[in-house]
mmCIF file of C-alpha atoms in Angstrom:
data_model
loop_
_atom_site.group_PDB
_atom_site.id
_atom_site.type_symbol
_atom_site.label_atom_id
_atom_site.label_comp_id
_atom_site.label_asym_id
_atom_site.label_seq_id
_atom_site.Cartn_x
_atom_site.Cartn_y
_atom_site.Cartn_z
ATOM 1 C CA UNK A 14 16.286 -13.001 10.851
ATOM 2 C CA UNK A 15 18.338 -13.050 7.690
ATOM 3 C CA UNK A 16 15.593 -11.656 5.563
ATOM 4 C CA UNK A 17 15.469 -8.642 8.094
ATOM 5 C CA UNK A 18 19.148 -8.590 7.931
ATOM 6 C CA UNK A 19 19.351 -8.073 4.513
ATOM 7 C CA UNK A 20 16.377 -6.051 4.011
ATOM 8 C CA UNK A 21 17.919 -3.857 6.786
ATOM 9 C CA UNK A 22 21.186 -3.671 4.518
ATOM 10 C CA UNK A 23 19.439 -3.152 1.197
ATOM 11 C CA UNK A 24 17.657 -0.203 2.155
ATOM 12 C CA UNK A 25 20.874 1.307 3.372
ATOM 13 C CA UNK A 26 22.796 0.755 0.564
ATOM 14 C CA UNK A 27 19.899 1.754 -1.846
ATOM 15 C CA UNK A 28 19.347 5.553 0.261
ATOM 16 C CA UNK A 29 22.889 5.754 0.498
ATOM 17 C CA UNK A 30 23.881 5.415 -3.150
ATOM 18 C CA UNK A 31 20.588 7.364 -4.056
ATOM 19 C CA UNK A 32 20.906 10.584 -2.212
ATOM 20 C CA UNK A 33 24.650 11.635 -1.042
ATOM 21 C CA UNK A 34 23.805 14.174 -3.573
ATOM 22 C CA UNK A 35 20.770 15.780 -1.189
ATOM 23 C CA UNK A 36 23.730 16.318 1.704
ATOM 24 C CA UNK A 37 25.522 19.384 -0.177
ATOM 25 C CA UNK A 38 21.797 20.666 -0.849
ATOM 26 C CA UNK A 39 20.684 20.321 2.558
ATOM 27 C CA UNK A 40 23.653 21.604 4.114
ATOM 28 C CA UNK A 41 23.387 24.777 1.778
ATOM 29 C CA UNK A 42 19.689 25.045 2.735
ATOM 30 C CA UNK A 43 20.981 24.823 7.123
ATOM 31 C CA UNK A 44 23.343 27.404 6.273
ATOM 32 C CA UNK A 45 20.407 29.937 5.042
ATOM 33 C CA UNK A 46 18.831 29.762 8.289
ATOM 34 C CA UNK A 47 17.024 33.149 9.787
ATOM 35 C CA UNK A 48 13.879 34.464 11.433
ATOM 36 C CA UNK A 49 11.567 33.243 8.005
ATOM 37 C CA UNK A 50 13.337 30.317 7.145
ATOM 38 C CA UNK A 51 13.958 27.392 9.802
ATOM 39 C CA UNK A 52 15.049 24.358 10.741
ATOM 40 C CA UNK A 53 11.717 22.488 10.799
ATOM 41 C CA UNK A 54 10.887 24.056 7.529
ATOM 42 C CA UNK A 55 13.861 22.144 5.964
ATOM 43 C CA UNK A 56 13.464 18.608 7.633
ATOM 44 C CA UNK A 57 9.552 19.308 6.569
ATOM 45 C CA UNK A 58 10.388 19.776 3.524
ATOM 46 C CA UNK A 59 12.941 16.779 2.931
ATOM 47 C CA UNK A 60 10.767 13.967 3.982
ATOM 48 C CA UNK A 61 7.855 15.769 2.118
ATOM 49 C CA UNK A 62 9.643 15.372 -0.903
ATOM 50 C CA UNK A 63 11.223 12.199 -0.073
ATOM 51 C CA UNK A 64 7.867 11.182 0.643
ATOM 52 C CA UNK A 65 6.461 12.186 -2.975
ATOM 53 C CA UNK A 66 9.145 10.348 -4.355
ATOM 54 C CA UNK A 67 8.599 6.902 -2.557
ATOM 55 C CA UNK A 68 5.043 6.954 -3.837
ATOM 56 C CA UNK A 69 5.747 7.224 -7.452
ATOM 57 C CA UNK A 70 8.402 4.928 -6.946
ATOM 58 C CA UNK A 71 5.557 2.541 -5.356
ATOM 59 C CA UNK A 72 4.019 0.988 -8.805
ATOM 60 C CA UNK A 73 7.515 -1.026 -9.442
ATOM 61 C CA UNK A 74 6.045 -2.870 -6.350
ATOM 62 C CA UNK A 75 2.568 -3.519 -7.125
ATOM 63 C CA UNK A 76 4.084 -4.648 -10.879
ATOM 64 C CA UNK A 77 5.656 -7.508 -8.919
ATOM 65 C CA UNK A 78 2.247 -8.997 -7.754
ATOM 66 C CA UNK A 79 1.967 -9.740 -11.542
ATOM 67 C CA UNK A 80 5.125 -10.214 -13.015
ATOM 68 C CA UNK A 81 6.956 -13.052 -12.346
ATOM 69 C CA UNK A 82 9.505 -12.209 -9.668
ATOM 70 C CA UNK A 83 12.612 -13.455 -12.242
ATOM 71 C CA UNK A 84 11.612 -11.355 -15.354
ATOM 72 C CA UNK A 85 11.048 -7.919 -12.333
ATOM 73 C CA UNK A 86 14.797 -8.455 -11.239
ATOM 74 C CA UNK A 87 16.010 -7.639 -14.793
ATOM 75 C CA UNK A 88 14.981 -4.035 -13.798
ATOM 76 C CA UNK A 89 17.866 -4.419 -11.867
ATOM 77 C CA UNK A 90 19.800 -3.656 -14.569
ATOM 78 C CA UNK A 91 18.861 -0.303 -14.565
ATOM 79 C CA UNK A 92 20.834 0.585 -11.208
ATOM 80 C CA UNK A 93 23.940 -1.298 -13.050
ATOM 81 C CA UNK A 94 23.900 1.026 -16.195
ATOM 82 C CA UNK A 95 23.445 3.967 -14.343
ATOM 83 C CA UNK A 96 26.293 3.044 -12.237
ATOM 84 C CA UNK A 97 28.221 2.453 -15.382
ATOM 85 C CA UNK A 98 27.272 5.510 -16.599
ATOM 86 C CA UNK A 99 28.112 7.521 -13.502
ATOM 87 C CA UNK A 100 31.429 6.045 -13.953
ATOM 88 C CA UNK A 101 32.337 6.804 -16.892
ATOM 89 C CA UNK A 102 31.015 10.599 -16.586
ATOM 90 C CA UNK A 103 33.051 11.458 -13.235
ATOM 91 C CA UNK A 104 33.942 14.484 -15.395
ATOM 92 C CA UNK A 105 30.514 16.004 -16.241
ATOM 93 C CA UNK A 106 29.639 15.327 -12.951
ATOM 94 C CA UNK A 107 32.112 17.645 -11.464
ATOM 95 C CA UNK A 108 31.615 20.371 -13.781
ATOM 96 C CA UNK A 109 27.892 20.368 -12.772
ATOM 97 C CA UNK A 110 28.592 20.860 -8.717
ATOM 98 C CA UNK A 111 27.864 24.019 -8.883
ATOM 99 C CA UNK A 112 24.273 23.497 -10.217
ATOM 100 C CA UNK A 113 22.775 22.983 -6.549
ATOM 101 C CA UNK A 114 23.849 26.583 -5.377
ATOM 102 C CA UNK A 115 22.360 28.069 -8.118
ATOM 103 C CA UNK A 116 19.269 25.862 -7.797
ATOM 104 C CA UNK A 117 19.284 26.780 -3.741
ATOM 105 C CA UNK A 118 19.786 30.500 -3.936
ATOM 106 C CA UNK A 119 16.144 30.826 -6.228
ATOM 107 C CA UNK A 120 14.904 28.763 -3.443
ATOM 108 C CA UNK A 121 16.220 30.957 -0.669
ATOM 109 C CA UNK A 122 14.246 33.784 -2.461
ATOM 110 C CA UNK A 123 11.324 31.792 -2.817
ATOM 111 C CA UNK A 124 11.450 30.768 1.364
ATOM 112 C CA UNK A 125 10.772 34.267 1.766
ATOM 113 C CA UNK A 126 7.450 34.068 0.886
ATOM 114 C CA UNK A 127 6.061 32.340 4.518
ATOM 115 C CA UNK A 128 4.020 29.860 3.317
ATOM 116 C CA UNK A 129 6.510 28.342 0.842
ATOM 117 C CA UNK A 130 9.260 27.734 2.827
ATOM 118 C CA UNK A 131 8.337 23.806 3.141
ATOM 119 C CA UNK A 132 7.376 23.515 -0.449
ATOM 120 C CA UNK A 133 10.158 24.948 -1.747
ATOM 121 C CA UNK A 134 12.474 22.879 -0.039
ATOM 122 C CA UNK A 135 10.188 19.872 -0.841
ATOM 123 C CA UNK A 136 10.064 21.015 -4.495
ATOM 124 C CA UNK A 137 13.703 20.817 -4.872
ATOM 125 C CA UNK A 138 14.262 17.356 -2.906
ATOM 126 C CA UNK A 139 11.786 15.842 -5.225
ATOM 127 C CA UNK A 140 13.367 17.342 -8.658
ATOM 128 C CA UNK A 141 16.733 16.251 -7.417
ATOM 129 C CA UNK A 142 15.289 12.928 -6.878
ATOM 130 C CA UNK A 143 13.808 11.638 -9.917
ATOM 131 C CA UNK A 144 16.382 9.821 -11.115
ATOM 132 C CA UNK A 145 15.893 7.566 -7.729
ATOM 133 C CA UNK A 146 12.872 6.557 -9.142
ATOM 134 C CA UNK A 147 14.472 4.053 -11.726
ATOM 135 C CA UNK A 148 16.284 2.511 -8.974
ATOM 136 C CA UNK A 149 13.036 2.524 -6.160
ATOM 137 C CA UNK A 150 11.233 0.884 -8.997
ATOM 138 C CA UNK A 151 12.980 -2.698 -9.558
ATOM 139 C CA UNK A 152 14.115 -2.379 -5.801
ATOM 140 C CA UNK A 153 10.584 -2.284 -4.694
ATOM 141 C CA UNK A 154 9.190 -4.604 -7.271
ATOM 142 C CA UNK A 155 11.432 -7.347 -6.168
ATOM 143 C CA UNK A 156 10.560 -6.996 -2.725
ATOM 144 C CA UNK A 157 8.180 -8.857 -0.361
ATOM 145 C CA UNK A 158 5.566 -6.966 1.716
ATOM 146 C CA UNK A 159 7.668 -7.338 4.566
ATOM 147 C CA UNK A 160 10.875 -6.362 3.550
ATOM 148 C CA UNK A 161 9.713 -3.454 1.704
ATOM 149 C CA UNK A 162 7.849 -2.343 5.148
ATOM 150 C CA UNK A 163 11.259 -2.587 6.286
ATOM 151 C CA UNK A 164 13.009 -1.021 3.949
ATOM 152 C CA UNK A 165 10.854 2.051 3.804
ATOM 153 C CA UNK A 166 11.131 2.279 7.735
ATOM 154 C CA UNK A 167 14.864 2.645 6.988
ATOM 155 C CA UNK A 168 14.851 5.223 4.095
ATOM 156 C CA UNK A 169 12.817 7.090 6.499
ATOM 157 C CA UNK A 170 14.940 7.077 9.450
ATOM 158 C CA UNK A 171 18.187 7.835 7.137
ATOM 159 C CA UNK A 172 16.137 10.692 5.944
ATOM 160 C CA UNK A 173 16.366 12.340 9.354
ATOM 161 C CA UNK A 174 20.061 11.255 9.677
ATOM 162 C CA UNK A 175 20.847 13.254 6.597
ATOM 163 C CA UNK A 176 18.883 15.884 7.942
ATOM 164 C CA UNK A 177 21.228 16.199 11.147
ATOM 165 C CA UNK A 178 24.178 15.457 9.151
ATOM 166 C CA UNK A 179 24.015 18.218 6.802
ATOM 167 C CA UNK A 180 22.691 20.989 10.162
ATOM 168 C CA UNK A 181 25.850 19.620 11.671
ATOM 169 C CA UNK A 182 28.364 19.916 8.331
ATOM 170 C CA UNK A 183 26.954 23.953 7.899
ATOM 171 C CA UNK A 184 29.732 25.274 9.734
ATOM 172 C CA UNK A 185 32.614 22.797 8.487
ATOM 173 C CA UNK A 186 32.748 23.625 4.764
ATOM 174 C CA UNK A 187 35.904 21.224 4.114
ATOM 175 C CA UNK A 188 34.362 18.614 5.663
ATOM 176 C CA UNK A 189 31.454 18.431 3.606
ATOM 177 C CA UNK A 190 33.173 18.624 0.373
ATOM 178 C CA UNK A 191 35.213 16.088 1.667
ATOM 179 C CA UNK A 192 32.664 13.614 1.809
ATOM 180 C CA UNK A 193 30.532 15.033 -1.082
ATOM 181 C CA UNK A 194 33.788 14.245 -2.962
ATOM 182 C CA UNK A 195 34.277 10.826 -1.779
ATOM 183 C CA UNK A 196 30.431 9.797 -1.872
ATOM 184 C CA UNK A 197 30.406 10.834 -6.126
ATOM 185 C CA UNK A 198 33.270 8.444 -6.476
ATOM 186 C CA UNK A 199 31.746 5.765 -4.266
ATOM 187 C CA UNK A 200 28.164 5.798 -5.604
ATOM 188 C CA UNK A 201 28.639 4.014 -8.937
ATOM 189 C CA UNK A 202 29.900 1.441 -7.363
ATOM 190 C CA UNK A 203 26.983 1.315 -4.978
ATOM 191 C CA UNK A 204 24.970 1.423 -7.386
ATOM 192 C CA UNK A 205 25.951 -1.466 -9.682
ATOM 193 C CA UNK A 206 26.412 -3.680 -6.455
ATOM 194 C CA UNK A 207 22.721 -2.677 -5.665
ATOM 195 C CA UNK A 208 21.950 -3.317 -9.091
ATOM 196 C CA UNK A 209 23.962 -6.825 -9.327
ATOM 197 C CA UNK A 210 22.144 -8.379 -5.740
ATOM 198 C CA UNK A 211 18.709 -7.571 -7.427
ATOM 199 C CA UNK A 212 19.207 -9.376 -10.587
ATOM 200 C CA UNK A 213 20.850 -12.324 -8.419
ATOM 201 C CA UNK A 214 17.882 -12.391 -5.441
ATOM 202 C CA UNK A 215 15.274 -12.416 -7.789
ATOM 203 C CA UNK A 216 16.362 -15.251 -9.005
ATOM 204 C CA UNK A 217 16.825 -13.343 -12.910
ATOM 205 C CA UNK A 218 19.675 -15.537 -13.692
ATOM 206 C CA UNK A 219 17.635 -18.533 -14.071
ATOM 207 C CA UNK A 220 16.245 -16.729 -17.410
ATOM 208 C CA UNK A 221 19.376 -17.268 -19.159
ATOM 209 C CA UNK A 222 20.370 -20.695 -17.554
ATOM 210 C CA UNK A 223 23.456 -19.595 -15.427
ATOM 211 C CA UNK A 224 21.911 -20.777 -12.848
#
């Protein structure tokens, strides 16, 4: 039960530090709604991408069949610096908000085009994504077959919690930067923690005899 309990809690943490970005792209997608461009063409298009980006995240966990499961949780590292770095570079980040409505309004154009809608959407999930990948990679690699069953099942399901999140934030502008605001200030912080329980469950400490 504890091992479900935490697997249950990692995933959430890791999709929650890893894409609060994807909720002011999403909601700008929801608010282009019309007659060409709809609602299932967005969620589509989300886990699509998601999707794309679990699976080349997937390796990290098929590395930890071989590695030993001590030397794998120094990848957790990676989540750590990035954190670090996210926290130090509060400034750049704000400066490059307004990236994702340029990057959505060539996608708009390109949703006009009927069979593109999905991919388009997909397209830019994935591309905003990549940098998940580094922290997928030691997540997955330290995790058993059952936990990271689990933990997939929950990225999933917060996929299509972000989805009705952002539909419902379309219409409440201040709201949504609101919590955009608050989630770029929280997520380094996520992301070292996530970063720090890696290193520590897989048991990485015992390399350097802190342990």
């Amino acid at each position: 039960m504890n091992g479900l309990v935490t697997a249950i809690s990692t995933g959430a943490f890791a999709f929650s530090a890893t894409n609060i970005d994807d909720l002011v792209i999403l909601t700008l997608f929801f608010s282009q709604i019309n007659a060409r461009f709809r609602r299932w063409h967005i969620i589509a298009g989300q886990y699509l991408g998601f999707t794309a980006l679990v699976m080349a995240s997937l390796p990290g966990f098929f590395g930890g069949l071989i590695l030993p499961r001590p030397w794998i949780g120094l990848f957790g590292l990676v989540p750590i610096a990035i954190g670090i770095k996210c926290l130090l570079s509060q400034a750049e980040d704000e400066s490059a908000a307004v990236e994702p409505q340029t990057e959505t309004s060539q996608d708009t154009i390109l949703a006009k085009l009927f069979n593109l809608q999905t991919y388009s959407v997909a397209a830019v999930t994935f591309a905003n994504g990549t940098d998940n990948i580094s922290i997928y990679v030691p997540l997955f690699a330290s995790a058993t077959w059952e936990s990271l069953l689990v933990i997939l099942g929950v990225f999933f399901t917060l996929v299509g919690c972000l989805c009705y999140v952002a539909n419902q934030l379309t219409n409440q502008t201040a709201i949504a930067n609101l919590l955009t605001r608050y989630g770029n200030n929280f997520m380094p912080f996520v992301l070292m923690g996530l970063g720090a329980f890696i290193v520590i469950d897989s048991g990485s400490l015992t390399l350097l005899n802190l342990s």
